[in-house]
Amino acid sequence: MSSNCIFCKIIAGEIPSVKIYEDELVYAFLDISPINLGHVLVIPKEHHQSSSTVPEATAGRMFRVGSRIGIALKRALDYDAFNLHLADGAAAGQVVMHVHLHVVPRGAEDNFRWNWRQLSYASDAERAEIAEAIRTRLKP
Ligand code: AMP
Ligand code: ZN
């Protein structure tokens, strides 16, 4: 438990939350400011700031539970789809520094658009260089 972490306090029951699911590895609850109603956060019970330090079994559980909740959202609230979203680091939009997987229920006409863009590589050489730089730094 990290003493100043609001999500650790939620797991400890010191801050209220609306629980959706819990097991020995993860806890899931309603986001307080949902993109769409039913938006859920899945968090590891152990405090980790980044997804990169979460043990594989827990990371796998987060993803699995997130998907199951996504399906439950479609069945329960008649949504068409869902996004699984994880912001790792402030520049990526992470505000709460206890890693969390967003399960965002989506409707075909919910008028929410991710601010997505599509750049291109200047050349095949640039693309190859970037791919090689990533591959050589990929830790097991
Ligand atoms: P992120 O920007 O990915 O760090 O997302 C943090 C999310 O946590 C936001 O969607 C907030 O609405 C949500 N949040 C912050 N405090 C609480 C809380 N006490 N209970 C539920 N959700 C929260
Ligand atoms: Zn924490």
mmCIF file with all atom_site columns, C-alpha atoms and ligand atoms in Angstrom:
data_model
loop_
_atom_site.group_PDB
_atom_site.id
_atom_site.type_symbol
_atom_site.label_atom_id
_atom_site.label_alt_id
_atom_site.label_comp_id
_atom_site.label_asym_id
_atom_site.label_entity_id
_atom_site.label_seq_id
_atom_site.pdbx_PDB_ins_code
_atom_site.Cartn_x
_atom_site.Cartn_y
_atom_site.Cartn_z
_atom_site.occupancy
_atom_site.B_iso_or_equiv
_atom_site.pdbx_formal_charge
_atom_site.auth_seq_id
_atom_site.auth_comp_id
_atom_site.auth_asym_id
_atom_site.auth_atom_id
_atom_site.pdbx_PDB_model_num
ATOM   1   C  CA  . MET A 1 1   ? 0.000   0.000   0.000   1.00 0.00 ? 1   MET A CA  1
ATOM   2   C  CA  . SER A 1 2   ? 1.292   3.403   -0.979  1.00 0.00 ? 2   SER A CA  1
ATOM   3   C  CA  . SER A 1 3   ? 0.192   5.845   1.737   1.00 0.00 ? 3   SER A CA  1
ATOM   4   C  CA  . ASN A 1 4   ? -0.788  8.783   -0.472  1.00 0.00 ? 4   ASN A CA  1
ATOM   5   C  CA  . CYS A 1 5   ? -2.427  6.796   -3.244  1.00 0.00 ? 5   CYS A CA  1
ATOM   6   C  CA  . ILE A 1 6   ? -6.190  7.243   -3.634  1.00 0.00 ? 6   ILE A CA  1
ATOM   7   C  CA  . PHE A 1 7   ? -6.617  3.892   -5.354  1.00 0.00 ? 7   PHE A CA  1
ATOM   8   C  CA  . CYS A 1 8   ? -4.763  2.083   -2.542  1.00 0.00 ? 8   CYS A CA  1
ATOM   9   C  CA  . LYS A 1 9   ? -7.163  3.849   -0.176  1.00 0.00 ? 9   LYS A CA  1
ATOM   10  C  CA  . ILE A 1 10  ? -10.108 2.628   -2.253  1.00 0.00 ? 10  ILE A CA  1
ATOM   11  C  CA  . ILE A 1 11  ? -8.832  -0.971  -2.019  1.00 0.00 ? 11  ILE A CA  1
ATOM   12  C  CA  . ALA A 1 12  ? -8.372  -0.549  1.750   1.00 0.00 ? 12  ALA A CA  1
ATOM   13  C  CA  . GLY A 1 13  ? -11.952 0.786   2.039   1.00 0.00 ? 13  GLY A CA  1
ATOM   14  C  CA  . GLU A 1 14  ? -10.754 4.171   3.327   1.00 0.00 ? 14  GLU A CA  1
ATOM   15  C  CA  . ILE A 1 15  ? -12.274 5.980   0.346   1.00 0.00 ? 15  ILE A CA  1
ATOM   16  C  CA  . PRO A 1 16  ? -15.698 4.833   -0.881  1.00 0.00 ? 16  PRO A CA  1
ATOM   17  C  CA  . SER A 1 17  ? -16.127 3.219   -4.280  1.00 0.00 ? 17  SER A CA  1
ATOM   18  C  CA  . VAL A 1 18  ? -18.847 1.365   -6.145  1.00 0.00 ? 18  VAL A CA  1
ATOM   19  C  CA  . LYS A 1 19  ? -17.416 -2.133  -6.460  1.00 0.00 ? 19  LYS A CA  1
ATOM   20  C  CA  . ILE A 1 20  ? -18.051 -4.152  -9.615  1.00 0.00 ? 20  ILE A CA  1
ATOM   21  C  CA  . TYR A 1 21  ? -15.667 -7.076  -9.092  1.00 0.00 ? 21  TYR A CA  1
ATOM   22  C  CA  . GLU A 1 22  ? -12.906 -8.251  -6.782  1.00 0.00 ? 22  GLU A CA  1
ATOM   23  C  CA  . ASP A 1 23  ? -10.581 -11.236 -6.541  1.00 0.00 ? 23  ASP A CA  1
ATOM   24  C  CA  . GLU A 1 24  ? -7.200  -11.900 -4.931  1.00 0.00 ? 24  GLU A CA  1
ATOM   25  C  CA  . LEU A 1 25  ? -5.302  -9.906  -7.581  1.00 0.00 ? 25  LEU A CA  1
ATOM   26  C  CA  . VAL A 1 26  ? -7.548  -7.131  -8.871  1.00 0.00 ? 26  VAL A CA  1
ATOM   27  C  CA  . TYR A 1 27  ? -10.321 -4.744  -7.865  1.00 0.00 ? 27  TYR A CA  1
ATOM   28  C  CA  . ALA A 1 28  ? -12.814 -3.118  -10.273 1.00 0.00 ? 28  ALA A CA  1
ATOM   29  C  CA  . PHE A 1 29  ? -15.069 -0.157  -9.557  1.00 0.00 ? 29  PHE A CA  1
ATOM   30  C  CA  . LEU A 1 30  ? -17.047 2.587   -11.287 1.00 0.00 ? 30  LEU A CA  1
ATOM   31  C  CA  . ASP A 1 31  ? -15.090 5.587   -12.545 1.00 0.00 ? 31  ASP A CA  1
ATOM   32  C  CA  . ILE A 1 32  ? -16.302 8.671   -10.675 1.00 0.00 ? 32  ILE A CA  1
ATOM   33  C  CA  . SER A 1 33  ? -16.456 10.772  -13.903 1.00 0.00 ? 33  SER A CA  1
ATOM   34  C  CA  . PRO A 1 34  ? -17.453 8.324   -16.620 1.00 0.00 ? 34  PRO A CA  1
ATOM   35  C  CA  . ILE A 1 35  ? -16.951 8.837   -20.364 1.00 0.00 ? 35  ILE A CA  1
ATOM   36  C  CA  . ASN A 1 36  ? -20.194 6.860   -20.685 1.00 0.00 ? 36  ASN A CA  1
ATOM   37  C  CA  . LEU A 1 37  ? -22.312 5.578   -17.785 1.00 0.00 ? 37  LEU A CA  1
ATOM   38  C  CA  . GLY A 1 38  ? -20.904 2.293   -16.499 1.00 0.00 ? 38  GLY A CA  1
ATOM   39  C  CA  . HIS A 1 39  ? -17.236 3.209   -17.226 1.00 0.00 ? 39  HIS A CA  1
ATOM   40  C  CA  . VAL A 1 40  ? -15.163 0.919   -14.974 1.00 0.00 ? 40  VAL A CA  1
ATOM   41  C  CA  . LEU A 1 41  ? -11.565 0.955   -13.726 1.00 0.00 ? 41  LEU A CA  1
ATOM   42  C  CA  . VAL A 1 42  ? -9.690  -2.309  -13.104 1.00 0.00 ? 42  VAL A CA  1
ATOM   43  C  CA  . ILE A 1 43  ? -6.688  -1.987  -10.790 1.00 0.00 ? 43  ILE A CA  1
ATOM   44  C  CA  . PRO A 1 44  ? -4.126  -4.355  -9.297  1.00 0.00 ? 44  PRO A CA  1
ATOM   45  C  CA  . LYS A 1 45  ? -4.459  -4.731  -5.524  1.00 0.00 ? 45  LYS A CA  1
ATOM   46  C  CA  . GLU A 1 46  ? -0.700  -4.288  -5.240  1.00 0.00 ? 46  GLU A CA  1
ATOM   47  C  CA  . HIS A 1 47  ? 0.462   -0.703  -5.809  1.00 0.00 ? 47  HIS A CA  1
ATOM   48  C  CA  . HIS A 1 48  ? 2.266   -0.196  -9.124  1.00 0.00 ? 48  HIS A CA  1
ATOM   49  C  CA  . GLN A 1 49  ? 2.609   3.126   -10.888 1.00 0.00 ? 49  GLN A CA  1
ATOM   50  C  CA  . SER A 1 50  ? 3.399   1.622   -14.281 1.00 0.00 ? 50  SER A CA  1
ATOM   51  C  CA  . SER A 1 51  ? 1.985   -1.325  -16.192 1.00 0.00 ? 51  SER A CA  1
ATOM   52  C  CA  . SER A 1 52  ? 5.592   -2.442  -16.784 1.00 0.00 ? 52  SER A CA  1
ATOM   53  C  CA  . THR A 1 53  ? 6.144   -3.598  -13.190 1.00 0.00 ? 53  THR A CA  1
ATOM   54  C  CA  . VAL A 1 54  ? 2.843   -5.438  -12.743 1.00 0.00 ? 54  VAL A CA  1
ATOM   55  C  CA  . PRO A 1 55  ? 3.513   -9.204  -12.484 1.00 0.00 ? 55  PRO A CA  1
ATOM   56  C  CA  . GLU A 1 56  ? 2.353   -11.113 -15.538 1.00 0.00 ? 56  GLU A CA  1
ATOM   57  C  CA  . ALA A 1 57  ? -0.394  -13.053 -13.743 1.00 0.00 ? 57  ALA A CA  1
ATOM   58  C  CA  . THR A 1 58  ? -1.886  -9.818  -12.417 1.00 0.00 ? 58  THR A CA  1
ATOM   59  C  CA  . ALA A 1 59  ? -1.542  -8.028  -15.755 1.00 0.00 ? 59  ALA A CA  1
ATOM   60  C  CA  . GLY A 1 60  ? -3.257  -10.957 -17.448 1.00 0.00 ? 60  GLY A CA  1
ATOM   61  C  CA  . ARG A 1 61  ? -6.032  -10.889 -14.862 1.00 0.00 ? 61  ARG A CA  1
ATOM   62  C  CA  . MET A 1 62  ? -6.545  -7.132  -15.371 1.00 0.00 ? 62  MET A CA  1
ATOM   63  C  CA  . PHE A 1 63  ? -6.967  -7.650  -19.104 1.00 0.00 ? 63  PHE A CA  1
ATOM   64  C  CA  . ARG A 1 64  ? -9.247  -10.680 -18.717 1.00 0.00 ? 64  ARG A CA  1
ATOM   65  C  CA  . VAL A 1 65  ? -11.455 -9.025  -16.100 1.00 0.00 ? 65  VAL A CA  1
ATOM   66  C  CA  . GLY A 1 66  ? -11.553 -5.843  -18.211 1.00 0.00 ? 66  GLY A CA  1
ATOM   67  C  CA  . SER A 1 67  ? -12.811 -7.824  -21.199 1.00 0.00 ? 67  SER A CA  1
ATOM   68  C  CA  . ARG A 1 68  ? -15.402 -9.677  -19.141 1.00 0.00 ? 68  ARG A CA  1
ATOM   69  C  CA  . ILE A 1 69  ? -16.656 -6.391  -17.707 1.00 0.00 ? 69  ILE A CA  1
ATOM   70  C  CA  . GLY A 1 70  ? -16.806 -4.995  -21.257 1.00 0.00 ? 70  GLY A CA  1
ATOM   71  C  CA  . ILE A 1 71  ? -19.070 -7.874  -22.280 1.00 0.00 ? 71  ILE A CA  1
ATOM   72  C  CA  . ALA A 1 72  ? -21.169 -7.393  -19.118 1.00 0.00 ? 72  ALA A CA  1
ATOM   73  C  CA  . LEU A 1 73  ? -21.564 -3.703  -19.984 1.00 0.00 ? 73  LEU A CA  1
ATOM   74  C  CA  . LYS A 1 74  ? -22.874 -4.607  -23.442 1.00 0.00 ? 74  LYS A CA  1
ATOM   75  C  CA  . ARG A 1 75  ? -25.354 -7.088  -21.970 1.00 0.00 ? 75  ARG A CA  1
ATOM   76  C  CA  . ALA A 1 76  ? -26.429 -5.001  -18.994 1.00 0.00 ? 76  ALA A CA  1
ATOM   77  C  CA  . LEU A 1 77  ? -26.687 -1.556  -20.535 1.00 0.00 ? 77  LEU A CA  1
ATOM   78  C  CA  . ASP A 1 78  ? -27.163 -2.349  -24.217 1.00 0.00 ? 78  ASP A CA  1
ATOM   79  C  CA  . TYR A 1 79  ? -23.857 -0.893  -25.378 1.00 0.00 ? 79  TYR A CA  1
ATOM   80  C  CA  . ASP A 1 80  ? -22.437 -1.869  -28.776 1.00 0.00 ? 80  ASP A CA  1
ATOM   81  C  CA  . ALA A 1 81  ? -18.736 -2.111  -27.899 1.00 0.00 ? 81  ALA A CA  1
ATOM   82  C  CA  . PHE A 1 82  ? -16.066 -1.112  -25.419 1.00 0.00 ? 82  PHE A CA  1
ATOM   83  C  CA  . ASN A 1 83  ? -12.574 0.354   -25.310 1.00 0.00 ? 83  ASN A CA  1
ATOM   84  C  CA  . LEU A 1 84  ? -9.840  -0.939  -22.997 1.00 0.00 ? 84  LEU A CA  1
ATOM   85  C  CA  . HIS A 1 85  ? -7.541  1.997   -22.297 1.00 0.00 ? 85  HIS A CA  1
ATOM   86  C  CA  . LEU A 1 86  ? -4.454  2.365   -20.121 1.00 0.00 ? 86  LEU A CA  1
ATOM   87  C  CA  . ALA A 1 87  ? -2.461  5.593   -19.733 1.00 0.00 ? 87  ALA A CA  1
ATOM   88  C  CA  . ASP A 1 88  ? 1.114   4.804   -18.626 1.00 0.00 ? 88  ASP A CA  1
ATOM   89  C  CA  . GLY A 1 89  ? 2.783   8.066   -17.567 1.00 0.00 ? 89  GLY A CA  1
ATOM   90  C  CA  . ALA A 1 90  ? 1.631   11.662  -17.219 1.00 0.00 ? 90  ALA A CA  1
ATOM   91  C  CA  . ALA A 1 91  ? 2.358   12.537  -20.855 1.00 0.00 ? 91  ALA A CA  1
ATOM   92  C  CA  . ALA A 1 92  ? 0.012   9.720   -21.860 1.00 0.00 ? 92  ALA A CA  1
ATOM   93  C  CA  . GLY A 1 93  ? -2.741  11.186  -19.667 1.00 0.00 ? 93  GLY A CA  1
ATOM   94  C  CA  . GLN A 1 94  ? -2.171  9.210   -16.453 1.00 0.00 ? 94  GLN A CA  1
ATOM   95  C  CA  . VAL A 1 95  ? -3.482  11.305  -13.589 1.00 0.00 ? 95  VAL A CA  1
ATOM   96  C  CA  . VAL A 1 96  ? -3.782  8.713   -10.816 1.00 0.00 ? 96  VAL A CA  1
ATOM   97  C  CA  . MET A 1 97  ? -0.384  7.080   -10.359 1.00 0.00 ? 97  MET A CA  1
ATOM   98  C  CA  . HIS A 1 98  ? -1.712  3.621   -9.499  1.00 0.00 ? 98  HIS A CA  1
ATOM   99  C  CA  . VAL A 1 99  ? -1.955  1.764   -12.795 1.00 0.00 ? 99  VAL A CA  1
ATOM   100 C  CA  . HIS A 1 100 ? -5.530  1.227   -13.986 1.00 0.00 ? 100 HIS A CA  1
ATOM   101 C  CA  . LEU A 1 101 ? -7.260  -0.234  -16.995 1.00 0.00 ? 101 LEU A CA  1
ATOM   102 C  CA  . HIS A 1 102 ? -10.250 1.777   -18.200 1.00 0.00 ? 102 HIS A CA  1
ATOM   103 C  CA  . VAL A 1 103 ? -13.207 -0.212  -19.513 1.00 0.00 ? 103 VAL A CA  1
ATOM   104 C  CA  . VAL A 1 104 ? -15.172 2.349   -21.514 1.00 0.00 ? 104 VAL A CA  1
ATOM   105 C  CA  . PRO A 1 105 ? -18.548 1.190   -22.816 1.00 0.00 ? 105 PRO A CA  1
ATOM   106 C  CA  . ARG A 1 106 ? -19.318 2.517   -26.282 1.00 0.00 ? 106 ARG A CA  1
ATOM   107 C  CA  . GLY A 1 107 ? -22.424 3.125   -28.311 1.00 0.00 ? 107 GLY A CA  1
ATOM   108 C  CA  . ALA A 1 108 ? -22.373 3.437   -32.089 1.00 0.00 ? 108 ALA A CA  1
ATOM   109 C  CA  . GLU A 1 109 ? -23.696 6.957   -31.741 1.00 0.00 ? 109 GLU A CA  1
ATOM   110 C  CA  . ASP A 1 110 ? -22.304 8.084   -28.396 1.00 0.00 ? 110 ASP A CA  1
ATOM   111 C  CA  . ASN A 1 111 ? -20.576 11.116  -29.958 1.00 0.00 ? 111 ASN A CA  1
ATOM   112 C  CA  . PHE A 1 112 ? -17.297 10.388  -28.200 1.00 0.00 ? 112 PHE A CA  1
ATOM   113 C  CA  . ARG A 1 113 ? -14.170 10.451  -30.343 1.00 0.00 ? 113 ARG A CA  1
ATOM   114 C  CA  . TRP A 1 114 ? -10.656 9.567   -29.190 1.00 0.00 ? 114 TRP A CA  1
ATOM   115 C  CA  . ASN A 1 115 ? -8.366  12.345  -30.367 1.00 0.00 ? 115 ASN A CA  1
ATOM   116 C  CA  . TRP A 1 116 ? -6.538  9.927   -32.650 1.00 0.00 ? 116 TRP A CA  1
ATOM   117 C  CA  . ARG A 1 117 ? -4.188  10.953  -35.453 1.00 0.00 ? 117 ARG A CA  1
ATOM   118 C  CA  . GLN A 1 118 ? -2.303  9.114   -38.166 1.00 0.00 ? 118 GLN A CA  1
ATOM   119 C  CA  . LEU A 1 119 ? 1.205   10.287  -39.032 1.00 0.00 ? 119 LEU A CA  1
ATOM   120 C  CA  . SER A 1 120 ? 3.407   8.575   -41.616 1.00 0.00 ? 120 SER A CA  1
ATOM   121 C  CA  . TYR A 1 121 ? 7.082   7.618   -41.792 1.00 0.00 ? 121 TYR A CA  1
ATOM   122 C  CA  . ALA A 1 122 ? 9.235   9.839   -44.014 1.00 0.00 ? 122 ALA A CA  1
ATOM   123 C  CA  . SER A 1 123 ? 10.900  6.787   -45.597 1.00 0.00 ? 123 SER A CA  1
ATOM   124 C  CA  . ASP A 1 124 ? 11.255  3.012   -45.366 1.00 0.00 ? 124 ASP A CA  1
ATOM   125 C  CA  . ALA A 1 125 ? 14.700  3.620   -43.856 1.00 0.00 ? 125 ALA A CA  1
ATOM   126 C  CA  . GLU A 1 126 ? 13.281  5.726   -41.047 1.00 0.00 ? 126 GLU A CA  1
ATOM   127 C  CA  . ARG A 1 127 ? 10.647  3.095   -40.324 1.00 0.00 ? 127 ARG A CA  1
ATOM   128 C  CA  . ALA A 1 128 ? 13.277  0.320   -40.273 1.00 0.00 ? 128 ALA A CA  1
ATOM   129 C  CA  . GLU A 1 129 ? 15.565  2.348   -37.997 1.00 0.00 ? 129 GLU A CA  1
ATOM   130 C  CA  . ILE A 1 130 ? 12.777  3.016   -35.526 1.00 0.00 ? 130 ILE A CA  1
ATOM   131 C  CA  . ALA A 1 131 ? 11.705  -0.630  -35.486 1.00 0.00 ? 131 ALA A CA  1
ATOM   132 C  CA  . GLU A 1 132 ? 15.297  -1.753  -34.877 1.00 0.00 ? 132 GLU A CA  1
ATOM   133 C  CA  . ALA A 1 133 ? 15.776  0.770   -32.052 1.00 0.00 ? 133 ALA A CA  1
ATOM   134 C  CA  . ILE A 1 134 ? 12.668  -0.576  -30.326 1.00 0.00 ? 134 ILE A CA  1
ATOM   135 C  CA  . ARG A 1 135 ? 13.582  -4.246  -30.837 1.00 0.00 ? 135 ARG A CA  1
ATOM   136 C  CA  . THR A 1 136 ? 17.084  -3.886  -29.423 1.00 0.00 ? 136 THR A CA  1
ATOM   137 C  CA  . ARG A 1 137 ? 15.759  -2.277  -26.234 1.00 0.00 ? 137 ARG A CA  1
ATOM   138 C  CA  . LEU A 1 138 ? 12.930  -4.719  -25.682 1.00 0.00 ? 138 LEU A CA  1
ATOM   139 C  CA  . LYS A 1 139 ? 13.602  -6.326  -22.327 1.00 0.00 ? 139 LYS A CA  1
ATOM   140 C  CA  . PRO A 1 140 ? 12.468  -9.908  -21.737 1.00 0.00 ? 140 PRO A CA  1
HETATM 141 P  P1  . AMP B 2 .   ? -6.244  8.483   -15.722 1.00 0.00 ? 1   AMP B P1  1
HETATM 142 O  O1  . AMP B 2 .   ? -6.382  9.828   -16.382 1.00 0.00 ? 1   AMP B O1  1
HETATM 143 O  O2  . AMP B 2 .   ? -6.076  7.350   -16.724 1.00 0.00 ? 1   AMP B O2  1
HETATM 144 O  O3  . AMP B 2 .   ? -5.193  8.482   -14.632 1.00 0.00 ? 1   AMP B O3  1
HETATM 145 O  O4  . AMP B 2 .   ? -7.650  8.204   -15.068 1.00 0.00 ? 1   AMP B O4  1
HETATM 146 C  C1  . AMP B 2 .   ? -7.940  8.419   -13.725 1.00 0.00 ? 1   AMP B C1  1
HETATM 147 C  C2  . AMP B 2 .   ? -9.406  8.121   -13.586 1.00 0.00 ? 1   AMP B C2  1
HETATM 148 O  O5  . AMP B 2 .   ? -9.698  7.946   -12.222 1.00 0.00 ? 1   AMP B O5  1
HETATM 149 C  C3  . AMP B 2 .   ? -10.311 9.242   -14.098 1.00 0.00 ? 1   AMP B C3  1
HETATM 150 O  O6  . AMP B 2 .   ? -11.156 8.713   -15.126 1.00 0.00 ? 1   AMP B O6  1
HETATM 151 C  C4  . AMP B 2 .   ? -11.094 9.655   -12.856 1.00 0.00 ? 1   AMP B C4  1
HETATM 152 O  O7  . AMP B 2 .   ? -12.423 9.982   -13.138 1.00 0.00 ? 1   AMP B O7  1
HETATM 153 C  C5  . AMP B 2 .   ? -10.973 8.425   -11.972 1.00 0.00 ? 1   AMP B C5  1
HETATM 154 N  N1  . AMP B 2 .   ? -11.066 8.681   -10.542 1.00 0.00 ? 1   AMP B N1  1
HETATM 155 C  C6  . AMP B 2 .   ? -10.348 9.571   -9.811  1.00 0.00 ? 1   AMP B C6  1
HETATM 156 N  N2  . AMP B 2 .   ? -10.695 9.501   -8.511  1.00 0.00 ? 1   AMP B N2  1
HETATM 157 C  C7  . AMP B 2 .   ? -11.631 8.529   -8.422  1.00 0.00 ? 1   AMP B C7  1
HETATM 158 C  C8  . AMP B 2 .   ? -12.386 7.978   -7.331  1.00 0.00 ? 1   AMP B C8  1
HETATM 159 N  N3  . AMP B 2 .   ? -12.227 8.421   -6.066  1.00 0.00 ? 1   AMP B N3  1
HETATM 160 N  N4  . AMP B 2 .   ? -13.272 7.002   -7.608  1.00 0.00 ? 1   AMP B N4  1
HETATM 161 C  C9  . AMP B 2 .   ? -13.442 6.570   -8.873  1.00 0.00 ? 1   AMP B C9  1
HETATM 162 N  N5  . AMP B 2 .   ? -12.753 7.025   -9.923  1.00 0.00 ? 1   AMP B N5  1
HETATM 163 C  C10 . AMP B 2 .   ? -11.863 8.005   -9.712  1.00 0.00 ? 1   AMP B C10 1
HETATM 164 ZN ZN  . ZN  B 3 .   ? -1.804  2.669   -5.040  1.00 0.00 ? 2   ZN  B ZN  1
#
